[in-house]
Tab-separated table of C-alpha atoms in Angstrom:
chain	number	residue	atom	x	y	z
A	17	UNK	CA	93.491	54.666	114.466
A	18	UNK	CA	95.176	57.151	111.085
A	19	UNK	CA	92.890	60.048	112.829
A	20	UNK	CA	93.752	59.485	116.056
A	21	UNK	CA	97.666	60.465	115.317
A	22	UNK	CA	95.790	62.895	113.352
A	23	UNK	CA	94.632	64.713	116.316
A	24	UNK	CA	97.473	63.679	118.306
A	25	UNK	CA	99.963	65.117	115.805
A	26	UNK	CA	98.131	68.266	115.419
A	27	UNK	CA	97.659	69.152	119.553
A	28	UNK	CA	101.642	68.893	119.697
A	29	UNK	CA	102.170	71.239	117.205
A	30	UNK	CA	99.355	74.003	118.372
A	31	UNK	CA	101.368	73.209	122.524
A	32	UNK	CA	104.674	73.612	120.768
A	33	UNK	CA	103.960	76.627	119.367
A	34	UNK	CA	102.847	77.989	122.383
A	35	UNK	CA	105.615	76.864	123.826
A	36	UNK	CA	107.551	79.411	121.794
A	37	UNK	CA	105.240	81.888	121.803
A	38	UNK	CA	105.840	82.032	125.353
A	39	UNK	CA	109.180	82.117	124.859
A	40	UNK	CA	108.779	84.997	122.392
A	41	UNK	CA	106.899	87.217	124.771
A	42	UNK	CA	109.547	86.600	127.703
A	43	UNK	CA	112.450	87.104	125.530
A	44	UNK	CA	111.278	90.614	124.495
A	45	UNK	CA	109.888	91.086	128.061
A	46	UNK	CA	113.384	90.947	128.753
A	47	UNK	CA	115.096	92.632	126.270
A	48	UNK	CA	112.854	95.820	126.673
A	49	UNK	CA	114.191	98.828	128.363
A	50	UNK	CA	114.157	99.454	131.978
A	51	UNK	CA	113.558	102.869	133.400
A	52	UNK	CA	115.947	104.223	135.771
A	53	UNK	CA	114.683	107.744	137.724
A	54	UNK	CA	117.791	107.686	139.887
A	55	UNK	CA	120.617	106.648	137.600
A	56	UNK	CA	121.690	109.620	135.809
A	57	UNK	CA	123.614	107.835	132.759
A	58	UNK	CA	120.908	105.719	131.744
A	59	UNK	CA	118.717	106.724	128.753
A	60	UNK	CA	114.735	107.139	129.009
A	61	UNK	CA	113.409	104.217	126.877
A	62	UNK	CA	111.365	105.404	123.861
A	63	UNK	CA	107.229	104.934	124.429
A	64	UNK	CA	108.550	105.797	128.452
A	65	UNK	CA	105.304	108.347	129.119
A	66	UNK	CA	106.612	110.902	131.440
A	67	UNK	CA	106.371	114.876	132.663
A	68	UNK	CA	107.790	118.139	130.851
A	69	UNK	CA	108.726	121.638	131.835
A	70	UNK	CA	109.025	123.973	128.580
A	71	UNK	CA	110.025	126.169	130.170
A	72	UNK	CA	112.397	126.358	133.582
A	73	UNK	CA	111.775	130.017	133.532
A	74	UNK	CA	108.256	128.746	134.479
A	75	UNK	CA	108.202	125.451	136.495
A	76	UNK	CA	104.629	125.772	137.443
A	77	UNK	CA	103.718	124.891	133.136
A	78	UNK	CA	104.220	121.404	133.000
A	79	UNK	CA	103.704	119.009	130.449
A	80	UNK	CA	102.524	115.215	129.942
A	81	UNK	CA	104.244	113.953	127.103
A	82	UNK	CA	106.162	110.485	125.257
A	83	UNK	CA	109.543	109.882	124.231
A	84	UNK	CA	109.619	109.748	120.736
A	85	UNK	CA	113.386	109.355	119.678
A	86	UNK	CA	116.516	110.187	122.077
A	87	UNK	CA	119.732	110.932	120.129
A	88	UNK	CA	124.037	111.300	121.754
A	89	UNK	CA	124.313	115.034	123.217
A	90	UNK	CA	127.665	116.119	122.317
A	91	UNK	CA	129.775	117.175	125.576
A	92	UNK	CA	133.245	118.145	124.913
A	93	UNK	CA	135.417	115.824	127.424
A	94	UNK	CA	137.328	118.880	128.513
A	95	UNK	CA	136.969	122.238	128.779
A	96	UNK	CA	139.152	124.271	126.602
A	97	UNK	CA	141.583	127.079	129.481
A	98	UNK	CA	142.110	130.323	127.818
A	99	UNK	CA	145.859	129.666	128.182
A	100	UNK	CA	146.111	126.895	125.999
A	101	UNK	CA	145.955	122.740	127.171
A	102	UNK	CA	141.879	121.911	127.892
A	103	UNK	CA	141.316	121.443	132.070
A	104	UNK	CA	141.023	118.372	133.490
A	105	UNK	CA	138.398	116.334	133.194
A	106	UNK	CA	136.464	116.637	136.682
A	107	UNK	CA	134.602	113.226	137.773
A	108	UNK	CA	130.624	114.611	137.078
A	109	UNK	CA	128.152	112.354	135.579
A	110	UNK	CA	126.386	113.900	132.658
A	111	UNK	CA	123.576	112.930	130.891
A	112	UNK	CA	124.062	112.245	127.302
A	113	UNK	CA	121.065	112.049	125.665
A	114	UNK	CA	118.190	114.938	124.239
A	115	UNK	CA	115.341	113.688	123.708
A	116	UNK	CA	112.613	114.191	121.622
A	117	UNK	CA	108.711	114.391	122.742
A	118	UNK	CA	105.546	113.858	121.791
A	119	UNK	CA	103.199	115.850	124.221
A	120	UNK	CA	100.333	113.833	125.023
A	121	UNK	CA	96.450	115.189	123.593
A	122	UNK	CA	98.299	117.252	121.365
A	123	UNK	CA	98.308	117.784	117.974
A	124	UNK	CA	102.636	116.888	116.473
A	125	UNK	CA	103.724	120.398	115.752
A	126	UNK	CA	104.488	120.859	119.586
A	127	UNK	CA	106.716	118.371	119.378
A	128	UNK	CA	110.136	118.766	120.187
A	129	UNK	CA	113.823	118.566	120.728
A	130	UNK	CA	114.405	118.778	125.300
A	131	UNK	CA	117.095	118.074	127.366
A	132	UNK	CA	117.150	115.965	130.272
A	133	UNK	CA	117.663	118.737	132.946
A	134	UNK	CA	113.428	119.504	131.176
A	135	UNK	CA	112.329	116.170	132.140
A	136	UNK	CA	110.323	115.177	135.303
A	137	UNK	CA	109.577	111.055	136.301
A	138	UNK	CA	107.118	112.361	138.916
A	139	UNK	CA	104.085	114.678	138.187
A	140	UNK	CA	100.400	116.094	138.774
A	141	UNK	CA	97.368	114.325	137.457
A	142	UNK	CA	96.221	116.432	134.114
A	143	UNK	CA	93.337	113.780	132.677
A	144	UNK	CA	94.460	114.812	129.688
A	145	UNK	CA	92.096	113.384	127.505
A	146	UNK	CA	93.919	111.377	124.093
A	147	UNK	CA	92.622	111.900	120.337
A	148	UNK	CA	92.383	109.031	118.405
A	149	UNK	CA	91.691	110.785	114.942
A	150	UNK	CA	93.115	108.799	112.033
A	151	UNK	CA	92.570	111.428	109.693
A	152	UNK	CA	91.150	108.582	107.328
A	153	UNK	CA	93.790	106.670	107.181
A	154	UNK	CA	93.485	103.004	108.236
A	155	UNK	CA	95.265	101.694	111.833
A	156	UNK	CA	98.560	100.411	109.660
A	157	UNK	CA	98.638	103.266	107.450
A	158	UNK	CA	98.409	105.768	110.263
A	159	UNK	CA	101.534	103.632	112.349
A	160	UNK	CA	103.413	103.607	109.174
A	161	UNK	CA	103.063	107.474	108.433
A	162	UNK	CA	103.839	108.246	111.793
A	163	UNK	CA	107.458	106.070	112.300
A	164	UNK	CA	108.254	107.579	109.078
A	165	UNK	CA	107.596	111.016	109.761
A	166	UNK	CA	108.255	110.857	113.475
A	167	UNK	CA	111.286	113.569	114.296
A	168	UNK	CA	111.184	116.765	111.599
A	169	UNK	CA	114.417	116.745	109.783
A	170	UNK	CA	114.510	120.484	109.336
A	171	UNK	CA	113.831	123.231	112.306
A	172	UNK	CA	113.119	126.208	110.757
A	173	UNK	CA	113.130	127.784	107.455
A	174	UNK	CA	113.490	131.478	105.989
A	175	UNK	CA	111.699	132.525	102.950
A	176	UNK	CA	112.513	136.486	102.239
A	177	UNK	CA	112.524	138.224	105.698
A	178	UNK	CA	110.731	135.913	107.586
A	179	UNK	CA	112.150	133.192	109.685
A	180	UNK	CA	109.236	130.124	110.384
A	181	UNK	CA	109.994	127.517	113.199
A	182	UNK	CA	108.481	123.608	111.397
A	183	UNK	CA	105.857	121.649	112.635
A	184	UNK	CA	106.693	118.423	110.722
A	185	UNK	CA	108.182	116.395	109.128
A	186	UNK	CA	109.138	117.488	104.735
A	187	UNK	CA	110.763	114.595	102.658
A	188	UNK	CA	113.602	116.772	101.529
A	189	UNK	CA	116.459	115.046	99.165
A	190	UNK	CA	119.105	113.076	101.651
A	191	UNK	CA	121.720	115.766	101.299
A	192	UNK	CA	119.814	118.451	103.086
A	193	UNK	CA	118.731	115.811	105.608
A	194	UNK	CA	122.580	117.673	107.338
A	195	UNK	CA	120.836	121.008	107.212
A	196	UNK	CA	118.653	121.804	110.162
A	197	UNK	CA	117.767	125.753	108.251
A	198	UNK	CA	116.878	125.549	104.815
A	199	UNK	CA	116.834	128.641	102.813
A	200	UNK	CA	114.365	129.558	100.072
A	201	UNK	CA	114.325	132.352	97.059
A	202	UNK	CA	110.713	133.900	97.913
A	203	UNK	CA	110.532	134.208	94.015
A	204	UNK	CA	111.753	130.911	92.188
A	205	UNK	CA	111.127	128.401	96.162
A	206	UNK	CA	114.430	126.781	95.395
A	207	UNK	CA	116.180	126.589	98.118
A	208	UNK	CA	119.970	126.394	99.809
A	209	UNK	CA	121.784	124.952	103.024
A	210	UNK	CA	123.449	128.051	103.455
A	211	UNK	CA	123.108	131.668	103.473
A	212	UNK	CA	125.958	132.205	101.567
A	213	UNK	CA	124.116	129.539	98.660
A	214	UNK	CA	121.511	132.168	98.152
A	215	UNK	CA	123.006	135.230	98.174
A	216	UNK	CA	124.651	133.808	95.111
A	217	UNK	CA	121.377	132.073	94.384
A	218	UNK	CA	119.459	135.543	94.691
A	219	UNK	CA	121.886	137.633	91.864
A	220	UNK	CA	121.009	135.437	89.208
A	221	UNK	CA	117.502	135.031	90.223
A	222	UNK	CA	115.580	137.190	87.100
A	223	UNK	CA	111.812	136.211	88.914
A	224	UNK	CA	109.126	138.413	90.913
A	225	UNK	CA	106.717	136.734	90.937
A	226	UNK	CA	105.789	132.827	89.966
A	227	UNK	CA	105.430	131.131	86.479
A	228	UNK	CA	101.799	130.983	85.881
A	229	UNK	CA	98.647	133.259	84.557
A	230	UNK	CA	97.945	136.141	86.985
A	231	UNK	CA	93.986	135.746	87.102
A	232	UNK	CA	93.555	137.941	90.072
A	233	UNK	CA	94.690	141.133	91.329
A	234	UNK	CA	93.109	143.679	94.707
A	235	UNK	CA	94.126	146.461	96.667
A	236	UNK	CA	92.455	145.888	100.209
A	237	UNK	CA	93.497	147.168	103.392
A	238	UNK	CA	96.902	148.777	103.190
A	239	UNK	CA	97.541	145.407	101.127
A	240	UNK	CA	97.335	144.286	97.615
A	241	UNK	CA	96.948	140.528	96.652
A	242	UNK	CA	97.714	139.069	93.348
A	243	UNK	CA	97.029	135.357	92.500
A	244	UNK	CA	98.564	132.861	89.719
A	245	UNK	CA	97.136	129.771	88.318
A	246	UNK	CA	100.565	127.194	87.963
A	247	UNK	CA	100.274	124.141	86.398
A	248	UNK	CA	101.568	121.055	87.467
A	249	UNK	CA	102.898	119.268	84.697
A	250	UNK	CA	104.515	122.901	82.817
A	251	UNK	CA	105.909	124.003	86.207
A	252	UNK	CA	107.627	121.155	88.102
A	253	UNK	CA	110.055	122.490	90.205
A	254	UNK	CA	108.433	125.264	90.851
A	255	UNK	CA	105.795	123.109	92.464
A	256	UNK	CA	107.520	120.219	93.414
A	257	UNK	CA	109.147	122.633	96.293
A	258	UNK	CA	105.552	124.539	97.228
A	259	UNK	CA	104.947	120.766	98.514
A	260	UNK	CA	108.061	120.922	100.580
A	261	UNK	CA	107.142	123.768	101.956
A	262	UNK	CA	103.272	122.685	102.657
A	263	UNK	CA	104.589	119.452	104.067
A	264	UNK	CA	105.877	121.127	107.091
A	265	UNK	CA	103.049	122.206	107.650
A	266	UNK	CA	100.704	119.858	107.030
A	267	UNK	CA	100.963	116.789	108.644
A	268	UNK	CA	98.402	114.434	107.220
A	269	UNK	CA	98.676	115.585	103.875
A	270	UNK	CA	100.786	112.536	100.918
A	271	UNK	CA	103.504	114.993	99.150
A	272	UNK	CA	103.058	114.012	95.468
A	273	UNK	CA	106.372	113.729	93.730
A	274	UNK	CA	104.230	114.213	90.273
A	275	UNK	CA	102.738	117.287	90.687
A	276	UNK	CA	101.451	116.480	86.230
A	277	UNK	CA	97.512	116.374	87.515
A	278	UNK	CA	97.428	120.122	89.635
A	279	UNK	CA	96.649	123.006	89.273
A	280	UNK	CA	98.457	125.005	92.079
A	281	UNK	CA	97.107	129.119	92.992
A	282	UNK	CA	99.469	130.338	94.775
A	283	UNK	CA	98.554	133.647	96.345
A	284	UNK	CA	101.365	136.969	96.556
A	285	UNK	CA	101.600	140.433	98.370
A	286	UNK	CA	102.480	142.330	95.758
A	287	UNK	CA	105.545	144.645	97.272
A	288	UNK	CA	107.669	146.218	96.002
A	289	UNK	CA	110.336	143.564	95.609
A	290	UNK	CA	108.072	141.899	93.616
A	291	UNK	CA	105.226	138.833	93.850
A	292	UNK	CA	105.844	136.992	97.351
A	293	UNK	CA	103.956	133.801	98.283
A	294	UNK	CA	102.303	134.051	101.171
A	295	UNK	CA	99.751	130.866	100.787
A	296	UNK	CA	98.827	128.596	97.987
A	297	UNK	CA	96.111	125.785	97.427
A	298	UNK	CA	96.110	122.907	94.812
A	299	UNK	CA	92.962	121.157	92.687
A	300	UNK	CA	93.109	117.828	90.437
A	301	UNK	CA	92.467	118.871	87.393
A	302	UNK	CA	90.184	115.941	86.656
A	303	UNK	CA	87.514	116.877	89.449
A	304	UNK	CA	86.441	119.917	87.071
A	305	UNK	CA	84.590	116.932	84.819
A	306	UNK	CA	82.511	116.000	87.124
A	307	UNK	CA	79.438	117.561	89.066
A	308	UNK	CA	80.689	117.827	92.067
A	309	UNK	CA	83.443	116.748	94.056
A	310	UNK	CA	86.949	117.889	95.780
A	311	UNK	CA	87.760	121.748	94.873
A	312	UNK	CA	90.340	121.904	97.092
A	313	UNK	CA	93.594	118.879	97.561
A	314	UNK	CA	95.377	120.743	99.712
A	315	UNK	CA	95.432	124.471	101.388
A	316	UNK	CA	98.557	126.532	103.265
A	317	UNK	CA	98.759	129.846	104.329
A	318	UNK	CA	102.414	129.827	105.828
A	319	UNK	CA	102.532	130.945	109.600
A	320	UNK	CA	104.201	134.051	109.192
A	321	UNK	CA	101.309	135.923	107.297
A	322	UNK	CA	98.276	133.779	109.348
A	323	UNK	CA	95.966	136.206	110.729
A	324	UNK	CA	95.514	138.430	107.641
A	325	UNK	CA	92.883	136.828	105.797
A	326	UNK	CA	94.432	135.091	103.448
A	327	UNK	CA	92.794	132.071	104.565
A	328	UNK	CA	89.761	132.446	104.497
A	329	UNK	CA	90.575	134.803	100.663
A	330	UNK	CA	92.276	131.157	99.504
A	331	UNK	CA	88.638	129.739	100.259
A	332	UNK	CA	86.355	131.799	99.016
A	333	UNK	CA	88.378	132.111	95.833
A	334	UNK	CA	88.144	128.100	95.263
A	335	UNK	CA	83.979	128.395	95.907
A	336	UNK	CA	84.217	131.386	93.661
A	337	UNK	CA	86.034	128.663	90.872
A	338	UNK	CA	83.787	125.823	91.990
A	339	UNK	CA	80.706	128.541	90.797
A	340	UNK	CA	82.642	128.947	87.373
A	341	UNK	CA	82.531	125.219	86.928
A	342	UNK	CA	79.199	124.905	88.134
A	343	UNK	CA	78.945	122.516	90.326
A	344	UNK	CA	79.221	122.447	94.167
A	345	UNK	CA	82.749	121.397	96.004
A	346	UNK	CA	84.510	120.882	99.193
A	347	UNK	CA	88.199	120.277	100.754
A	348	UNK	CA	89.506	117.059	100.505
A	349	UNK	CA	89.741	114.867	103.517
A	350	UNK	CA	91.524	114.431	106.031
A	351	UNK	CA	92.149	118.328	106.625
A	352	UNK	CA	94.239	119.518	109.456
A	353	UNK	CA	92.634	121.169	112.383
A	354	UNK	CA	94.002	124.651	112.309
A	355	UNK	CA	91.952	124.020	108.443
A	356	UNK	CA	88.886	122.555	109.673
A	357	UNK	CA	88.568	126.039	111.836
A	358	UNK	CA	89.027	128.563	108.997
A	359	UNK	CA	86.922	126.839	106.899
A	360	UNK	CA	84.070	126.493	109.910
A	361	UNK	CA	84.640	130.070	109.996
A	362	UNK	CA	84.204	130.360	106.526
A	363	UNK	CA	80.500	129.112	106.138
A	364	UNK	CA	79.368	130.742	109.019
A	365	UNK	CA	80.656	134.101	107.924
A	366	UNK	CA	78.656	133.311	104.489
A	367	UNK	CA	75.522	131.685	105.818
A	368	UNK	CA	75.334	134.327	107.917
A	369	UNK	CA	75.581	137.030	105.326
A	370	UNK	CA	72.943	135.284	103.179
A	371	UNK	CA	70.593	134.742	106.039
A	372	UNK	CA	70.975	138.862	106.989
A	373	UNK	CA	69.854	139.887	103.986
A	374	UNK	CA	65.952	140.165	104.153
A	375	UNK	CA	65.295	139.443	100.999
A	376	UNK	CA	66.083	135.650	102.037
A	377	UNK	CA	63.416	135.670	104.762
A	378	UNK	CA	62.363	131.563	103.297
A	379	UNK	CA	65.191	129.981	102.231
A	380	UNK	CA	66.247	126.663	101.283
A	381	UNK	CA	69.094	124.055	101.326
A	382	UNK	CA	69.676	123.821	98.115
A	383	UNK	CA	68.953	127.599	97.111
A	384	UNK	CA	72.219	128.229	99.518
A	385	UNK	CA	73.823	125.366	97.988
A	386	UNK	CA	72.843	126.828	94.330
A	387	UNK	CA	74.700	129.945	95.130
A	388	UNK	CA	77.443	129.595	97.241
A	389	UNK	CA	78.579	125.768	96.019
A	390	UNK	CA	78.779	124.387	99.128
A	391	UNK	CA	77.508	120.998	99.451
A	392	UNK	CA	74.342	119.289	101.418
A	393	UNK	CA	76.524	117.893	103.893
A	394	UNK	CA	78.538	121.424	104.909
A	395	UNK	CA	75.163	123.691	104.931
A	396	UNK	CA	73.443	121.322	107.576
A	397	UNK	CA	76.734	121.265	110.141
A	398	UNK	CA	76.920	124.807	110.077
A	399	UNK	CA	73.825	125.104	110.886
A	400	UNK	CA	73.772	122.956	113.234
A	401	UNK	CA	76.148	124.413	114.618
A	402	UNK	CA	74.940	127.943	114.605
A	403	UNK	CA	72.127	126.294	116.569
A	404	UNK	CA	69.167	128.144	114.134
A	405	UNK	CA	67.953	124.646	112.135
A	406	UNK	CA	64.884	123.534	114.050
A	407	UNK	CA	62.622	120.352	113.591
A	408	UNK	CA	59.147	120.766	113.755
A	409	UNK	CA	56.772	117.715	113.660
A	410	UNK	CA	54.188	119.207	111.497
A	411	UNK	CA	56.145	121.296	109.058
A	412	UNK	CA	59.907	119.659	109.065
A	413	UNK	CA	63.214	120.844	109.506
A	414	UNK	CA	62.895	124.992	109.979
A	415	UNK	CA	66.006	127.404	109.439
A	416	UNK	CA	65.336	130.488	112.193
A	417	UNK	CA	67.507	132.873	113.367
A	418	UNK	CA	67.730	135.458	116.030
A	419	UNK	CA	68.658	138.779	115.879
A	420	UNK	CA	71.501	138.964	118.095
A	421	UNK	CA	73.520	136.420	116.068
A	422	UNK	CA	73.388	138.454	112.757
A	423	UNK	CA	74.037	141.484	114.915
A	424	UNK	CA	76.625	140.359	116.241
A	425	UNK	CA	77.861	138.746	113.087
A	426	UNK	CA	77.535	142.447	111.602
A	427	UNK	CA	79.511	143.929	114.123
A	428	UNK	CA	82.326	141.844	114.166
A	429	UNK	CA	82.681	143.065	109.882
A	430	UNK	CA	81.972	146.784	111.165
A	431	UNK	CA	85.041	146.306	113.773
A	432	UNK	CA	87.485	144.313	110.598
A	433	UNK	CA	86.320	147.511	108.814
A	434	UNK	CA	87.003	150.733	110.664
A	435	UNK	CA	90.582	149.259	111.865
A	436	UNK	CA	92.671	150.964	109.533
A	437	UNK	CA	96.463	150.325	110.663
A	438	UNK	CA	95.366	146.668	110.349
A	439	UNK	CA	96.306	144.754	107.334
A	440	UNK	CA	93.727	142.326	106.799
A	441	UNK	CA	92.735	141.091	103.039
A	442	UNK	CA	89.040	140.712	102.864
A	443	UNK	CA	87.240	137.716	100.643
A	444	UNK	CA	87.987	137.452	97.126
A	445	UNK	CA	85.415	140.003	95.106
A	446	UNK	CA	83.665	137.865	92.038
A	447	UNK	CA	84.283	140.571	89.688
A	448	UNK	CA	87.884	141.181	89.973
A	449	UNK	CA	88.879	136.634	88.872
A	450	UNK	CA	89.504	136.130	85.253
A	451	UNK	CA	89.201	132.454	84.785
A	452	UNK	CA	87.748	130.045	82.658
A	453	UNK	CA	87.961	125.908	83.619
A	454	UNK	CA	91.573	124.617	82.642
A	455	UNK	CA	89.384	121.373	80.648
A	456	UNK	CA	87.294	124.229	79.038
A	457	UNK	CA	91.059	125.486	77.437
A	458	UNK	CA	91.824	122.238	76.771
A	459	UNK	CA	88.222	121.526	74.672
A	460	UNK	CA	89.140	125.619	73.118
A	461	UNK	CA	92.641	124.696	72.012
A	462	UNK	CA	91.304	121.284	70.231
A	463	UNK	CA	88.856	122.942	68.587
A	464	UNK	CA	91.486	125.483	67.700
A	465	UNK	CA	93.602	123.027	65.964
A	466	UNK	CA	91.060	120.733	64.446
A	467	UNK	CA	89.562	123.569	62.455
A	468	UNK	CA	93.309	124.625	61.305
A	469	UNK	CA	93.641	121.136	60.360
A	470	UNK	CA	90.465	121.685	58.415
């Protein structure tokens, strides 16, 4: 009898729980916003999918989007007349919201604010393939990240003569959230909400280059570059500012408020004004103590300086540092789609340069790794992408390179070299690198202190 009572209670509990759950679901359905395509005064629900015309001058160009956020569109209650008092308010229906939209199937850097007039509730079937790349995050972490950074907080930044539209959210201090455009000093990277503040700062700023040791300088095709090693533990403010900038153009990267564990390698263009930042990469100091691992934590070329060879230069220098450390290295994941393209291009170029050399007719993946400091994984991926690795049942995997592929690669290099008017920096020259590992400096310092004490 007692067992029967227990079973009855459990049954009643399940029924009551199921009833409350059904009630909650019913309430959620009731409270969910509805779509009113014919009523211009009603807002479009967040999460709703529809079509957008990005440029009204080109009505045939239409995209499928989802609504991420909305805000009130500031509309004046009456229009002032030239002679004094405002004109009488006309009874005209106006849609009072603007919408932040995400282009379905595309990267979030395309997200933007649009007006109601650009949106359409019906449109063509675009057959868009949605990508669900978690970028190394688990599902809940990715959801939290996208919720916290769903709307970019700064529309544009100005560094020196360059103005760049931003791509993503960056967690600037709260006092800067009221500004849609920020102004950066091109040397110390201090930032301001007003251009007048930057102009006052520029009169006092004495910096002409990043605050670190110069480890590389070369004059290339119509351009001179210099690379500086900046210790995140010594130059905290500078390195935090460069992280703020990087986050505006890199989505799935964690912004470290404590930059102490990192070294920053800042690439600059040498001008008459000084050494102006064009990009950088960072790496953890601790990775120097292992035989393999990440040789890049974060890498960025500013959008205004892309397509000039700076990206490949940064990648090539990171591998040259790995060679000096005597280990293999790879970029930290997740890596952005543009970053992945740059790495794929660099890996293909390096491997084809080796295979084009007649002295390397017979070569193994192990030997390529020793020559380049690339990991086995990335070498194999690149060989497969080039479609030059084949399997033979008798001899196993073999590298077979068609002459047409080598010729195409060499012709491309010649075309770039022949364009004398173009600003272009080649991959770094190992002979011009003046650097030795950070942990070696610490060991040398400890040995010197011990010798002085003795």
